[in-house]
């Protein structure tokens, strides 16, 4: 059964309050950030972890994944031995340990902005970091996912280079289009390696999250049809911008998802 959730960083409330906000807006799940200096509180603090878990218990919201969004600034592709590489690993280690403590089964590592994989060395450095994360998660049910800008062939190269059964790919419905790929091609070509969570997002003019689902350039309906045909039964995590008019925008996107996945 498909569960509908939202990304914490897209809401009009942050931190633990985002759990309560997600429940108010009608979601079943929430992806949370591992923490950033100017963003969400760091999950390294036991009190913060307990507060999240209490909020999840109070609301019935499932915390479905932890995102290490600070990697977009630090750059997961940073060369081994560099200061940035060590900072990346410290952040990843924190997220994995937090996931274990909070019984969360997915940690994903984005490769955008300073972490975008552009050349062979970037891919090799990123693969090494991903492999280290997978190895650190051994002995647990946790999976490690990459969210990146690559097409099918380069994602398969990344997966082969990591060479670990915990390695997964997180698909976003808009991002591939912005980097010149078709989302359905990635879903088909990587279906055996996808994690059970998909970012549902749309956008216009090359911007992310600024358009209601099916009204932008993501071809969201096409991706949704394919996911449904393939029997997708994981989490659809809304990642549009809900910082303003959240009730209206969320209701509109939830209606679209229900039409595409639960009707007909």
CSV table of C-alpha atoms in Angstrom, one decimal:
chain,number,residue,atom,x,y,z
A,1,UNK,CA,0.0,0.0,0.0
A,2,UNK,CA,1.3,3.4,-1.0
A,3,UNK,CA,1.8,5.8,2.0
A,4,UNK,CA,2.0,9.6,1.4
A,5,UNK,CA,4.5,11.7,3.3
A,6,UNK,CA,6.3,15.0,3.1
A,7,UNK,CA,9.9,16.3,3.4
A,8,UNK,CA,10.5,18.3,6.5
A,9,UNK,CA,12.4,21.0,4.7
A,10,UNK,CA,9.4,21.8,2.5
A,11,UNK,CA,7.0,22.7,5.3
A,12,UNK,CA,6.2,26.0,7.0
A,13,UNK,CA,7.5,24.6,10.3
A,14,UNK,CA,10.9,23.1,11.2
A,15,UNK,CA,12.4,20.7,13.8
A,16,UNK,CA,10.0,18.6,15.9
A,17,UNK,CA,7.1,21.0,15.1
A,18,UNK,CA,7.3,19.6,11.5
A,19,UNK,CA,6.0,16.3,12.8
A,20,UNK,CA,2.9,17.9,14.2
A,21,UNK,CA,2.5,20.0,11.1
A,22,UNK,CA,2.7,17.0,8.8
A,23,UNK,CA,-0.1,15.3,10.8
A,24,UNK,CA,-2.3,18.5,10.6
A,25,UNK,CA,-1.9,18.5,6.8
A,26,UNK,CA,-3.0,14.9,6.5
A,27,UNK,CA,0.3,13.1,5.9
A,28,UNK,CA,1.2,9.6,7.1
A,29,UNK,CA,5.0,9.9,7.0
A,30,UNK,CA,7.8,12.5,7.2
A,31,UNK,CA,11.4,12.5,6.0
A,32,UNK,CA,13.6,14.5,8.4
A,33,UNK,CA,16.9,16.2,8.1
A,34,UNK,CA,19.9,15.0,10.1
A,35,UNK,CA,20.6,18.6,11.0
A,36,UNK,CA,22.4,21.7,9.6
A,37,UNK,CA,24.0,24.7,11.2
A,38,UNK,CA,21.3,27.1,10.0
A,39,UNK,CA,18.5,24.6,9.6
A,40,UNK,CA,17.0,21.6,11.4
A,41,UNK,CA,18.3,20.7,14.8
A,42,UNK,CA,21.0,18.0,14.9
A,43,UNK,CA,19.8,14.5,15.6
A,44,UNK,CA,23.0,13.8,17.5
A,45,UNK,CA,21.4,15.2,20.7
A,46,UNK,CA,19.5,12.4,22.5
A,47,UNK,CA,16.9,14.9,23.7
A,48,UNK,CA,16.1,15.9,20.1
A,49,UNK,CA,15.8,12.2,19.1
A,50,UNK,CA,13.4,11.6,22.0
A,51,UNK,CA,11.3,14.7,21.0
A,52,UNK,CA,10.9,13.5,17.5
A,53,UNK,CA,9.9,10.0,18.6
A,54,UNK,CA,7.4,11.4,21.1
A,55,UNK,CA,5.9,13.6,18.4
A,56,UNK,CA,5.7,10.6,16.1
A,57,UNK,CA,3.9,8.6,18.8
A,58,UNK,CA,1.6,11.5,19.5
A,59,UNK,CA,0.5,12.0,15.9
A,60,UNK,CA,0.9,8.6,14.3
A,61,UNK,CA,3.3,10.0,11.8
A,62,UNK,CA,6.1,7.6,10.7
A,63,UNK,CA,9.5,9.1,10.3
A,64,UNK,CA,10.4,7.2,7.2
A,65,UNK,CA,13.9,8.4,6.4
A,66,UNK,CA,16.8,10.7,7.4
A,67,UNK,CA,18.3,13.0,4.8
A,68,UNK,CA,21.9,14.2,5.2
A,69,UNK,CA,21.2,17.5,3.4
A,70,UNK,CA,24.4,19.2,4.7
A,71,UNK,CA,26.2,17.1,2.1
A,72,UNK,CA,25.0,19.5,-0.6
A,73,UNK,CA,27.2,22.1,1.0
A,74,UNK,CA,30.1,19.9,2.1
A,75,UNK,CA,30.2,17.9,-1.2
A,76,UNK,CA,30.0,14.1,-0.9
A,77,UNK,CA,32.4,13.9,-3.9
A,78,UNK,CA,35.2,15.6,-1.8
A,79,UNK,CA,38.6,13.7,-2.1
A,80,UNK,CA,39.4,11.2,0.6
A,81,UNK,CA,41.6,12.8,3.3
A,82,UNK,CA,40.2,16.3,2.7
A,83,UNK,CA,38.6,18.4,5.5
A,84,UNK,CA,35.3,18.3,3.6
A,85,UNK,CA,35.5,14.5,3.3
A,86,UNK,CA,35.9,14.1,7.0
A,87,UNK,CA,33.0,16.5,7.7
A,88,UNK,CA,30.9,14.5,5.3
A,89,UNK,CA,31.7,11.2,7.1
A,90,UNK,CA,31.0,12.8,10.5
A,91,UNK,CA,27.5,13.8,9.2
A,92,UNK,CA,26.8,10.5,7.6
A,93,UNK,CA,27.9,8.6,10.8
A,94,UNK,CA,25.6,10.8,12.9
A,95,UNK,CA,22.7,10.0,10.6
A,96,UNK,CA,23.2,6.3,10.6
A,97,UNK,CA,23.6,6.2,14.4
A,98,UNK,CA,20.4,8.3,14.7
A,99,UNK,CA,18.5,6.0,12.3
A,100,UNK,CA,19.5,3.0,14.4
A,101,UNK,CA,18.5,4.7,17.6
A,102,UNK,CA,15.1,5.9,16.2
A,103,UNK,CA,14.3,2.6,14.3
A,104,UNK,CA,14.4,4.4,10.9
A,105,UNK,CA,15.3,2.2,7.9
A,106,UNK,CA,16.5,4.6,5.3
A,107,UNK,CA,19.3,7.2,5.2
A,108,UNK,CA,19.8,9.0,1.9
A,109,UNK,CA,22.8,11.0,0.8
A,110,UNK,CA,22.2,13.8,-1.7
A,111,UNK,CA,24.7,14.7,-4.4
A,112,UNK,CA,23.6,18.2,-5.5
A,113,UNK,CA,25.3,21.6,-5.5
A,114,UNK,CA,28.8,21.1,-4.2
A,115,UNK,CA,28.3,17.4,-4.3
A,116,UNK,CA,27.1,17.1,-7.9
A,117,UNK,CA,28.8,14.2,-9.7
A,118,UNK,CA,30.3,15.7,-12.9
A,119,UNK,CA,33.5,13.8,-13.7
A,120,UNK,CA,34.9,10.3,-13.1
A,121,UNK,CA,36.8,11.3,-10.0
A,122,UNK,CA,33.6,12.7,-8.5
A,123,UNK,CA,31.8,9.3,-9.1
A,124,UNK,CA,34.7,7.3,-7.6
A,125,UNK,CA,34.9,9.6,-4.5
A,126,UNK,CA,31.1,9.5,-4.0
A,127,UNK,CA,31.1,5.7,-4.5
A,128,UNK,CA,33.8,5.3,-1.8
A,129,UNK,CA,31.8,7.4,0.7
A,130,UNK,CA,28.6,5.5,-0.1
A,131,UNK,CA,30.4,2.1,0.3
A,132,UNK,CA,31.7,3.2,3.7
A,133,UNK,CA,28.2,4.2,4.8
A,134,UNK,CA,26.8,0.9,3.6
A,135,UNK,CA,29.5,-1.0,5.5
A,136,UNK,CA,28.9,1.1,8.7
A,137,UNK,CA,25.2,0.1,8.5
A,138,UNK,CA,25.9,-3.6,8.2
A,139,UNK,CA,24.1,-5.8,10.8
A,140,UNK,CA,21.0,-3.5,10.7
A,141,UNK,CA,17.9,-3.2,8.5
A,142,UNK,CA,19.1,0.2,7.4
A,143,UNK,CA,19.5,1.0,3.7
A,144,UNK,CA,21.7,3.8,2.2
A,145,UNK,CA,20.4,5.6,-0.8
A,146,UNK,CA,22.0,8.1,-3.2
A,147,UNK,CA,19.9,10.9,-4.7
A,148,UNK,CA,21.8,12.5,-7.6
A,149,UNK,CA,21.7,14.1,-11.0
A,150,UNK,CA,23.0,11.1,-13.0
A,151,UNK,CA,21.3,9.2,-15.8
A,152,UNK,CA,20.7,5.4,-16.0
A,153,UNK,CA,24.1,4.4,-17.2
A,154,UNK,CA,26.1,6.5,-14.7
A,155,UNK,CA,23.8,5.4,-11.8
A,156,UNK,CA,24.5,1.8,-12.7
A,157,UNK,CA,28.2,2.6,-12.8
A,158,UNK,CA,27.8,4.1,-9.3
A,159,UNK,CA,25.9,1.1,-8.0
A,160,UNK,CA,28.5,-1.3,-9.5
A,161,UNK,CA,31.4,0.7,-8.0
A,162,UNK,CA,29.8,0.7,-4.5
A,163,UNK,CA,29.1,-3.0,-4.9
A,164,UNK,CA,27.1,-3.4,-1.6
A,165,UNK,CA,23.6,-4.9,-1.2
A,166,UNK,CA,22.5,-1.9,1.0
A,167,UNK,CA,23.2,0.6,-1.8
A,168,UNK,CA,20.0,2.0,-3.2
A,169,UNK,CA,18.9,4.9,-5.4
A,170,UNK,CA,16.2,7.5,-4.4
A,171,UNK,CA,14.2,8.7,-7.4
A,172,UNK,CA,12.7,12.3,-7.6
A,173,UNK,CA,10.0,12.9,-10.2
A,174,UNK,CA,11.4,16.3,-11.3
A,175,UNK,CA,15.2,16.3,-10.8
A,176,UNK,CA,16.0,14.0,-13.7
A,177,UNK,CA,14.2,16.3,-16.1
A,178,UNK,CA,16.2,19.3,-14.9
A,179,UNK,CA,19.4,17.4,-15.8
A,180,UNK,CA,18.3,16.2,-19.2
A,181,UNK,CA,16.9,12.7,-18.4
A,182,UNK,CA,13.4,11.2,-18.5
A,183,UNK,CA,12.2,10.1,-15.1
A,184,UNK,CA,10.5,7.0,-16.5
A,185,UNK,CA,13.8,5.9,-18.0
A,186,UNK,CA,15.5,6.0,-14.6
A,187,UNK,CA,12.6,4.2,-13.0
A,188,UNK,CA,12.7,1.4,-15.6
A,189,UNK,CA,16.5,1.1,-15.8
A,190,UNK,CA,17.1,1.3,-12.0
A,191,UNK,CA,14.0,-0.5,-10.7
A,192,UNK,CA,15.9,-3.3,-9.1
A,193,UNK,CA,18.0,-0.8,-7.1
A,194,UNK,CA,15.4,1.7,-6.0
A,195,UNK,CA,14.6,2.3,-2.4
A,196,UNK,CA,11.0,2.3,-1.3
A,197,UNK,CA,10.6,6.1,-1.2
A,198,UNK,CA,10.1,8.5,-4.1
A,199,UNK,CA,10.1,12.3,-4.0
A,200,UNK,CA,7.0,13.6,-5.7
A,201,UNK,CA,7.8,17.1,-7.0
A,202,UNK,CA,7.0,19.3,-9.9
A,203,UNK,CA,8.3,22.7,-11.1
A,204,UNK,CA,8.3,25.3,-13.9
A,205,UNK,CA,11.0,27.3,-15.5
A,206,UNK,CA,13.8,25.0,-14.2
A,207,UNK,CA,12.7,25.8,-10.6
A,208,UNK,CA,12.1,23.0,-8.0
A,209,UNK,CA,8.8,22.6,-6.2
A,210,UNK,CA,7.1,25.8,-7.5
A,211,UNK,CA,4.2,24.0,-9.4
A,212,UNK,CA,1.4,21.7,-8.3
A,213,UNK,CA,1.8,18.1,-9.3
A,214,UNK,CA,1.0,17.5,-13.0
A,215,UNK,CA,1.2,21.2,-13.8
A,216,UNK,CA,4.9,21.6,-14.4
A,217,UNK,CA,7.6,20.0,-16.5
A,218,UNK,CA,8.2,16.8,-14.5
A,219,UNK,CA,5.7,14.7,-16.4
A,220,UNK,CA,4.4,13.5,-13.1
A,221,UNK,CA,1.4,11.6,-14.4
A,222,UNK,CA,3.7,9.6,-16.7
A,223,UNK,CA,6.0,8.6,-13.8
A,224,UNK,CA,3.0,7.8,-11.6
A,225,UNK,CA,1.5,5.5,-14.2
A,226,UNK,CA,4.8,3.6,-14.5
A,227,UNK,CA,5.2,3.3,-10.7
A,228,UNK,CA,1.6,2.0,-10.5
A,229,UNK,CA,2.2,-0.5,-13.3
A,230,UNK,CA,5.3,-1.7,-11.5
A,231,UNK,CA,3.4,-2.3,-8.3
A,232,UNK,CA,5.1,0.4,-6.3
A,233,UNK,CA,3.9,0.1,-2.7
A,234,UNK,CA,6.3,2.4,-0.8
A,235,UNK,CA,6.3,6.0,0.2
A,236,UNK,CA,5.5,9.0,-2.0
A,237,UNK,CA,7.1,11.9,-0.3
A,238,UNK,CA,5.9,15.3,-1.4
A,239,UNK,CA,8.8,17.7,-1.9
A,240,UNK,CA,7.0,20.7,-3.4
A,241,UNK,CA,7.2,24.1,-1.6
A,242,UNK,CA,4.7,24.4,1.2
A,243,UNK,CA,6.2,27.4,3.0
A,244,UNK,CA,3.2,29.5,2.1
A,245,UNK,CA,-0.5,28.6,1.7
A,246,UNK,CA,0.4,25.1,2.9
A,247,UNK,CA,-3.1,23.9,3.4
A,248,UNK,CA,-4.2,24.8,-0.1
A,249,UNK,CA,-1.1,23.6,-1.8
A,250,UNK,CA,-0.9,20.3,0.1
A,251,UNK,CA,-4.6,19.6,-0.5
A,252,UNK,CA,-4.2,20.1,-4.2
A,253,UNK,CA,-1.2,17.8,-4.4
A,254,UNK,CA,-2.8,15.1,-2.3
A,255,UNK,CA,-5.9,15.2,-4.5
A,256,UNK,CA,-3.7,14.5,-7.6
A,257,UNK,CA,-1.9,11.6,-5.9
A,258,UNK,CA,-5.1,10.0,-4.8
A,259,UNK,CA,-6.5,10.3,-8.4
A,260,UNK,CA,-3.3,8.8,-9.9
A,261,UNK,CA,-2.6,6.0,-7.4
A,262,UNK,CA,-5.9,5.1,-5.7
A,263,UNK,CA,-8.6,5.7,-8.2
A,264,UNK,CA,-9.5,4.0,-11.5
